[in-house]
Coordinates of C-alpha atoms in Angstrom, one line a residue:
Chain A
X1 CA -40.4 -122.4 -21.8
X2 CA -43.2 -120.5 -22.3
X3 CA -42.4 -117.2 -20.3
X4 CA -46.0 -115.7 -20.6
X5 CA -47.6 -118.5 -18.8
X6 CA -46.6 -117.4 -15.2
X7 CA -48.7 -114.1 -15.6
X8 CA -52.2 -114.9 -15.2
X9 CA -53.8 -111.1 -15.0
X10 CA -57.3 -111.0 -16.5
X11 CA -57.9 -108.8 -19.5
X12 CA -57.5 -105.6 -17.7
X13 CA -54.6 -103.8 -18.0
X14 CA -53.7 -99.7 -19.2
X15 CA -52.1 -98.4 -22.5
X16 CA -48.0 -98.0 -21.7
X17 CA -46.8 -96.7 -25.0
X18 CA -47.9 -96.0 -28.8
X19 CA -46.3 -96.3 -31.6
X20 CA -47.1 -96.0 -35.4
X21 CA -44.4 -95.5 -38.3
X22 CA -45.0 -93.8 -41.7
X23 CA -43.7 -96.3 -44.0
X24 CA -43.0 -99.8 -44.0
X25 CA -39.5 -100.4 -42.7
X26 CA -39.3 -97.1 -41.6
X27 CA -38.6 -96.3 -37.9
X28 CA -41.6 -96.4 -35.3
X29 CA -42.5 -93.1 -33.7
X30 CA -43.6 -92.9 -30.2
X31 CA -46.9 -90.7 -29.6
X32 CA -48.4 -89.6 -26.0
X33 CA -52.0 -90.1 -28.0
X34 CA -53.0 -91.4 -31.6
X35 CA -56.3 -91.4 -33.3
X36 CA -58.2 -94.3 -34.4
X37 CA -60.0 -94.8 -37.4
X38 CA -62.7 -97.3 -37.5
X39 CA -61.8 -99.9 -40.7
X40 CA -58.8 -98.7 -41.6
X41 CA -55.9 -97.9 -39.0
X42 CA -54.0 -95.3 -37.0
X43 CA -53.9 -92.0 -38.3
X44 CA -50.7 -91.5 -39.8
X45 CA -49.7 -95.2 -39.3
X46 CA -48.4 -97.4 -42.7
X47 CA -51.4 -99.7 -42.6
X48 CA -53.9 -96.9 -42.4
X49 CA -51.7 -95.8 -45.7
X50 CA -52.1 -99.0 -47.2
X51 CA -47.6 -98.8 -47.4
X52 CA -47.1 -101.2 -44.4
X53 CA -44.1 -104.4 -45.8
X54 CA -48.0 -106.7 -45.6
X55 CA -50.5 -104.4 -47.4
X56 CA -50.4 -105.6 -50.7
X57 CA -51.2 -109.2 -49.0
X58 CA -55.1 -109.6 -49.8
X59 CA -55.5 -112.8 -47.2
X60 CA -58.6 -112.2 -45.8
X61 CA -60.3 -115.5 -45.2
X62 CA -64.1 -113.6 -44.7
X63 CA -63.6 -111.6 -47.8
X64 CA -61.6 -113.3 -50.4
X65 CA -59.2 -110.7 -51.8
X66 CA -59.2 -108.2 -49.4
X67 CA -56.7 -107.2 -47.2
X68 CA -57.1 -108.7 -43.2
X69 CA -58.8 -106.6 -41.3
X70 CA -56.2 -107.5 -38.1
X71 CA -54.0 -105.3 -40.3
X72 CA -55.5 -102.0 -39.0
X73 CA -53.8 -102.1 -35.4
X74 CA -51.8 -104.6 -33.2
X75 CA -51.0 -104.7 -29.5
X76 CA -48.5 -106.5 -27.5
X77 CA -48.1 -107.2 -23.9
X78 CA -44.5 -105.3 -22.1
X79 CA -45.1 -107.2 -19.1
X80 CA -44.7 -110.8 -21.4
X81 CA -42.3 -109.2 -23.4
X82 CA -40.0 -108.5 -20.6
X83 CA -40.4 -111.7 -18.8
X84 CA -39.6 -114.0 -22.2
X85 CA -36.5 -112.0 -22.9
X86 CA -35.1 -112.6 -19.6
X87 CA -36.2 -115.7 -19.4
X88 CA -34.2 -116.3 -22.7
X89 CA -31.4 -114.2 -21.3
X90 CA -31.8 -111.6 -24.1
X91 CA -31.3 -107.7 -24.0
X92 CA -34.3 -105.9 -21.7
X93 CA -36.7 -103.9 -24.0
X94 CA -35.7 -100.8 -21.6
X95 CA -31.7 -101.3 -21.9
X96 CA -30.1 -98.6 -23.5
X97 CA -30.9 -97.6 -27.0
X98 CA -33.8 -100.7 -26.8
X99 CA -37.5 -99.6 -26.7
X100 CA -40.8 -101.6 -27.2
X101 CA -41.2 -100.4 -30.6
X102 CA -38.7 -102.1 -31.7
X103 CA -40.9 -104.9 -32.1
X104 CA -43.0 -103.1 -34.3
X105 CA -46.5 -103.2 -32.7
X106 CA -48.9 -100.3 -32.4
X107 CA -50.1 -100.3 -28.8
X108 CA -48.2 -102.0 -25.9
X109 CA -49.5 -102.9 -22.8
X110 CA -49.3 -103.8 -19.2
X111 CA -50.8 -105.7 -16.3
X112 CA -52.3 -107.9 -19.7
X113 CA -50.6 -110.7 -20.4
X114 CA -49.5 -111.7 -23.7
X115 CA -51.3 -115.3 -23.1
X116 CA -54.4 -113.1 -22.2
X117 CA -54.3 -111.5 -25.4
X118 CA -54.3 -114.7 -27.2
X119 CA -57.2 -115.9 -25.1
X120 CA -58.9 -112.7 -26.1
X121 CA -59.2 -113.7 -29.9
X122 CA -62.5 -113.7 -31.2
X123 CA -63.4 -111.2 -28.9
X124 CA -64.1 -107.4 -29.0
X125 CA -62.2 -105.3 -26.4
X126 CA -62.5 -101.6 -25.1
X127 CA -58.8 -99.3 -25.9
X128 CA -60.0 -96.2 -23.6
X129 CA -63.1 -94.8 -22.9
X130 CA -63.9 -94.2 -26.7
X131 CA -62.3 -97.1 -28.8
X132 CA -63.5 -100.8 -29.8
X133 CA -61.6 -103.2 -31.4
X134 CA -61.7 -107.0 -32.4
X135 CA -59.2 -109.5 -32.1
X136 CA -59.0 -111.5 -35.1
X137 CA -55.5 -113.6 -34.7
X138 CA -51.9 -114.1 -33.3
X139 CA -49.4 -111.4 -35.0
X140 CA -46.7 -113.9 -35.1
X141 CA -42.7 -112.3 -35.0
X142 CA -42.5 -110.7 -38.4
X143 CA -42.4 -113.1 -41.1
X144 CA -43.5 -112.6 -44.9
X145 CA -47.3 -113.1 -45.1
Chain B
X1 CA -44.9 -117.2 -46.5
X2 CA -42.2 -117.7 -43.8
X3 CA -40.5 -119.7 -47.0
X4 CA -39.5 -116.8 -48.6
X5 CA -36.8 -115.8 -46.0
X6 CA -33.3 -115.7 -47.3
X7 CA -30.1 -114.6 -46.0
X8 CA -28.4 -112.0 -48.1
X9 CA -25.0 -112.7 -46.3
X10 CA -24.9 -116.1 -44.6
X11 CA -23.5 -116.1 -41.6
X12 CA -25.0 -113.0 -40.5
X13 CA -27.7 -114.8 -39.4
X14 CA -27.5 -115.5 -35.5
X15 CA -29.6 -118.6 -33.8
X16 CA -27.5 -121.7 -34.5
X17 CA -30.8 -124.2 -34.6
X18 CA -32.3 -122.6 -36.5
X19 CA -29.2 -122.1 -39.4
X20 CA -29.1 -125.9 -39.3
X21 CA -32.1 -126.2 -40.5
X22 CA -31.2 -124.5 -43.3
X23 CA -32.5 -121.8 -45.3
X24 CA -36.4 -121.8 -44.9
X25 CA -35.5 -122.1 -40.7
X26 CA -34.9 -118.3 -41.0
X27 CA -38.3 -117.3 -40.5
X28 CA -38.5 -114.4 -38.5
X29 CA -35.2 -113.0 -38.8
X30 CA -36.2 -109.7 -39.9
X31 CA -37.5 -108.6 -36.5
X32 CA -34.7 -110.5 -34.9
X33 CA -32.1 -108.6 -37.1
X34 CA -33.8 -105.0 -36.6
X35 CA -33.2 -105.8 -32.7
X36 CA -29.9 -107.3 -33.1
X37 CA -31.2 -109.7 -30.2
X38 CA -30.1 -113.3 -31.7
X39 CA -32.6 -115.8 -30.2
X40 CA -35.3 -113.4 -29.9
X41 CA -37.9 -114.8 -32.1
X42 CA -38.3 -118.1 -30.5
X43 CA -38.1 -116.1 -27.1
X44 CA -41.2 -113.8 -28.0
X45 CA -42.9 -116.1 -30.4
X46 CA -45.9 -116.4 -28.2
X47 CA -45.5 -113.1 -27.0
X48 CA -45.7 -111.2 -30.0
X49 CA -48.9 -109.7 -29.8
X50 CA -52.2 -109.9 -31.7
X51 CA -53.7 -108.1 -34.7
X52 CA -56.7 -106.1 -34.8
X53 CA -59.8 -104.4 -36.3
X54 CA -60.9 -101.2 -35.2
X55 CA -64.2 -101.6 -34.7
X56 CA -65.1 -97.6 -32.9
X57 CA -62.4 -95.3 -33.8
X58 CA -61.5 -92.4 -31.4
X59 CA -58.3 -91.1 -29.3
X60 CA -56.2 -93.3 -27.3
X61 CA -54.1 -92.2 -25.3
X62 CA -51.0 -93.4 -22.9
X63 CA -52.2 -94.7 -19.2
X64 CA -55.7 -95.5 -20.8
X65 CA -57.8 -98.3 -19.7
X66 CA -58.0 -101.2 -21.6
X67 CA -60.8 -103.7 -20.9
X68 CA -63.0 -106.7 -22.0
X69 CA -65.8 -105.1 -24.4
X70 CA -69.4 -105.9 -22.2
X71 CA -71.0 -109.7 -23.9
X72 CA -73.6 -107.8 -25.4
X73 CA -71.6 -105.6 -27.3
X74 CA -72.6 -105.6 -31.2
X75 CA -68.9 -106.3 -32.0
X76 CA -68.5 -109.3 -30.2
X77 CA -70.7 -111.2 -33.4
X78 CA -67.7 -109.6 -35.8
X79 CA -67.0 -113.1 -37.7
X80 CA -63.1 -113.4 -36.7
X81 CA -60.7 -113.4 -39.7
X82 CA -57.7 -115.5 -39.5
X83 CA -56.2 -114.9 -42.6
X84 CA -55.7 -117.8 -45.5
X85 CA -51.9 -118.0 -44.1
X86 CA -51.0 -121.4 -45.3
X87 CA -50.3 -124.5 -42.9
X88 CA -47.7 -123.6 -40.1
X89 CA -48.1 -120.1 -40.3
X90 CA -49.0 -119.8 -36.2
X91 CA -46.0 -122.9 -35.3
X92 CA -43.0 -122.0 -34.1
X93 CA -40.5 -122.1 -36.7
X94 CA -38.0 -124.2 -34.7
X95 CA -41.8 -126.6 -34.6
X96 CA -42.5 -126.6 -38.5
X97 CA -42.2 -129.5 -40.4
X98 CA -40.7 -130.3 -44.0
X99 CA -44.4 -130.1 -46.1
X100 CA -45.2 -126.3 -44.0
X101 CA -42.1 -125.0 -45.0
X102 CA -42.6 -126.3 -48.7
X103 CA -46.5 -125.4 -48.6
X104 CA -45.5 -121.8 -47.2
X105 CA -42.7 -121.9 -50.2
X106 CA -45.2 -122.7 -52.6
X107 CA -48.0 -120.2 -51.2
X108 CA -45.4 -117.0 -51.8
X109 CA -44.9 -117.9 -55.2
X110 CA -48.3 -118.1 -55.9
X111 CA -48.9 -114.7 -54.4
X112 CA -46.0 -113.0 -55.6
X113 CA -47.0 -114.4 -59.4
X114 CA -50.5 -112.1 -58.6
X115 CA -49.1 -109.1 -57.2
X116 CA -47.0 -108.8 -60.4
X117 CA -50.5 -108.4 -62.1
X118 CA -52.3 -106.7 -59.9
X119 CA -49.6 -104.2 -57.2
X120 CA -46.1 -104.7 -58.5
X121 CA -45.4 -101.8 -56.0
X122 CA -46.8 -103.4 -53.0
X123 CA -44.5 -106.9 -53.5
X124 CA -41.1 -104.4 -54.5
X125 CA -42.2 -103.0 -50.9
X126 CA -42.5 -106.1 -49.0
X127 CA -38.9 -106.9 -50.4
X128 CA -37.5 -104.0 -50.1
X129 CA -38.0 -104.1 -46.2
X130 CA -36.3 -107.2 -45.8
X131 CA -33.7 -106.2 -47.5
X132 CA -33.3 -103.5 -45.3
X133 CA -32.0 -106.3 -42.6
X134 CA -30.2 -108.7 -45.4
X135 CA -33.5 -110.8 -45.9
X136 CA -35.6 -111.1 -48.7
X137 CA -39.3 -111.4 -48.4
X138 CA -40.1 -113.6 -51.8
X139 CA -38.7 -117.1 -52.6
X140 CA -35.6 -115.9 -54.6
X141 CA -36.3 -117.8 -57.5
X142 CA -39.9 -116.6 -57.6
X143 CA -38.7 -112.7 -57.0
X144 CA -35.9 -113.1 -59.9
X145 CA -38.8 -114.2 -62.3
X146 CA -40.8 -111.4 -61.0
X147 CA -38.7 -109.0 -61.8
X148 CA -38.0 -110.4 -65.4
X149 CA -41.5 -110.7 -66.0
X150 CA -42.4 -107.3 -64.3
X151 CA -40.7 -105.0 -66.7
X152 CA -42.2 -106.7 -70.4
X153 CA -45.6 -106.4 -68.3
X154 CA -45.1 -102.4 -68.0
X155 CA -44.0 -102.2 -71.8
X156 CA -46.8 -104.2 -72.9
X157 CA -49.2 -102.0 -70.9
X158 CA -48.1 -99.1 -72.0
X159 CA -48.3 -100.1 -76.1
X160 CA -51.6 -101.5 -75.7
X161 CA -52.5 -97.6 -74.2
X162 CA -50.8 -95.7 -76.7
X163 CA -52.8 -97.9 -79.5
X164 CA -56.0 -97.4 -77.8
X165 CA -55.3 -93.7 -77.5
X166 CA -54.2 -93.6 -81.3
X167 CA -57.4 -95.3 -82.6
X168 CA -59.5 -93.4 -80.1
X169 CA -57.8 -90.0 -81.7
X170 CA -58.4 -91.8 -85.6
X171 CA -61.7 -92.4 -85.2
X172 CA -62.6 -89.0 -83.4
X173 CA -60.5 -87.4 -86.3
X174 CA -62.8 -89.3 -89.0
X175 CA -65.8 -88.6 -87.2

C-alpha cells in the first residue's frame, strides 16, 4: 500500500522546486531561489511571519510554550509523491493546472525518497552548499495541530 | 487536533471510508479539498513530507544538492522536538481509534480555550483557513464558545485600561 517503499535512494537527492506563500491559506508562490533564515523560516514565507493556519500552536515539547521549531521549513519528496498518487490512481502532481505546491510544503525534492526523509528524523541534513537544517518530525497531510 | 475537522456542507466531503466513520474521520480534508483529489490524504499520508529547523540559514536554490549533514556536525546533538500533538496524531486517520479521536477532541478545546487569552487572532486564523475549503479547524462547540467568550474578553480589557488610564491621569493631576 505503501507507495514510497519501492524507492530505496539514500539521502541524496537535488532541490526540484520552492515554494513559500505569504499568508496562511493564501496561494504558494514558486521561486527559482529563497533565503533561509536560521530559527525562524523562509524569507517572505507565513511561518517566518509567524501568520502560517499553525503559528499560534505553541507545541513545542523541548520548550513548553513555544512554537515547534519543525515549523520554520518543510520538504517533501516528488518522486514518492508521484508514485502514491498513481498508485492510488489519483490526478499526477504535473497534470494540468496541478503543481507540487499544492501540497503546501516549502522545498520538494527528488531522487529522496519520502521513506528516506522519515528515516532522516533526528538528523541534521545539508540544503545546498550553504544551508543546515534538522529534521524534527513527520509533517503529516494538513490537519489542525 | 485532527478532532476539530468539520464539514461545513456534508456531502461535499469525498472518501466514502472515511465519511462512515463519521465526523472526526475527516481529518485531513483541508489539503484533500484544496487539491480536489478525493482519496488523496490516505494516498500521500506517508508521503507528506517532514518539518524542519533551520539550523545555518543562506540561499537555496532549484537543482541544489541536498545531502546527509557529515556525523560530526554540531547540529546533529539538536535535541529533536516532536511536538506535544496528542495520541494519534502521526496514525493514519483511516488507523485511529475511538479514545485518539476523543483525546485529539479534547486537546483542541484545551488549546483553543488558551489562545482566546493569549492570540485570539492566531485561532480566528487557523479557522479561517479551513473555512476557506468548508472545514473548520476547532471542535465546533468549543469555537462557538470561543467566540462568545472572545468579545466580553476585549470589553473587559479595554475598561480595566481606560480605568488605569483615568486613575493614572487623577493621581498625576493631584500630584
Amino acid at each position: 500500500m505503501v507507495a514510497t517503499r519501492r524507492i530505496s535512494a539514500p539521502l541524496q537527492g537535488e532541490v526540484f522546486a520552492l515554494y513559500t506563500s505569504p499568508l496562511s491559506a493564501a496561494p504558494m508562490v514558486t521561486h527559482t531561489s529563497v533565503e533561509l533564515i536560521a530559527s525562524k523560516g523562509i524569507k517572505g514565507d507565513r511561518y517566518a511571519n509567524k501568520q502560517g493556519s499553525y503559528s499560534a500552536l505553541k507545541f513545542s515539547a523541548r520548550e513548553p510554550g513555544a512554537r515547534e521549531p519543525g515549523r520554520q521549513l518543510t520538504i517533501i519528496s516528488a518522486d514518492s509523491i508521484d508514485l502514491s498518487l498513481n498508485d492510488a490512481g489519483l490526478e499526477s502532481a504535473t497534470a494540468p493546472g496541478k503543481s507540487y505546491g499544492d501540497f503546501r510544503r516549502n522545498v520538494v525534492v527528488r531522487g529522496i525518497s519520502a521513506e528516506a526523509l522519515l528515516a532522516a528524523q533526528g538528523g541534521e541534513i545539508c540544503l545546498g552548499p550553504e544551508c543546515r537544517v534538522f529534521i524534527h518530525r513527520h509533517c503529516v497531510p494538513c490537519t489542525p495541530g | 487536533m485532527y478532532a476539530g475537522l468539520r464539514a461545513r456542507t456534508p456531502g461535499q466531503a469525498s472518501a466514502p471510508n472515511l465519511l462512515s466513520r463519521g465526523r472526526w474521520g475527516r481529518a485531513g480534508f483541508y489539503n484533500q479539498r484544496l487539491c480536489e483529489r478525493p482519496g488523496q490524504l490516505e494516498a500521500i499520508f506517508d508521503a507528506s513530507g517532514v518539518s524542519c529547523e533551520i539550523l545555518v540559514g543562506g540561499k537555496l536554490g532549484v537543482g541544489d544538492a541536498v545531502t546527509p549533514a557529515p556525523p560530526t556536525s554540531p547540529g546533529q546533538a539538536t535535541v529533536r522536538d516532536v511536538g506535544t500533538q496528542p495520541d494519534g496524531y502521526y496514525v493514519r486517520p483511516s488507523k485511529r481509534t475511538a479514545a485518539m479521536i476523543k483525546g485529539a477532541g479534547a486537546h483542541m478545546t484545551r488549546t483553543l480555550e488558551e489562545l482566546v487569552k493569549t492570540d485570539p487572532a492566531g485561532a480566528a486564523r487557523a479557522e479561517a483557513a479551513y473555512n476557506s475549503v468548508g472545514l473548520g479547524f476547532w471542535p465546533a462547540r468549543a469555537w462557538q464558545q470561543a467566540k462568545r467568550v472572545w468579545p466580553r474578553r476585549l470589553f473587559l480589557r479595554s475598561v480595566f485600561i481606560t480605568l488605569v488610564v483615568a486613575a493614572a491621569a487623577v493621581y498625576f493631576e493631584l500630584v
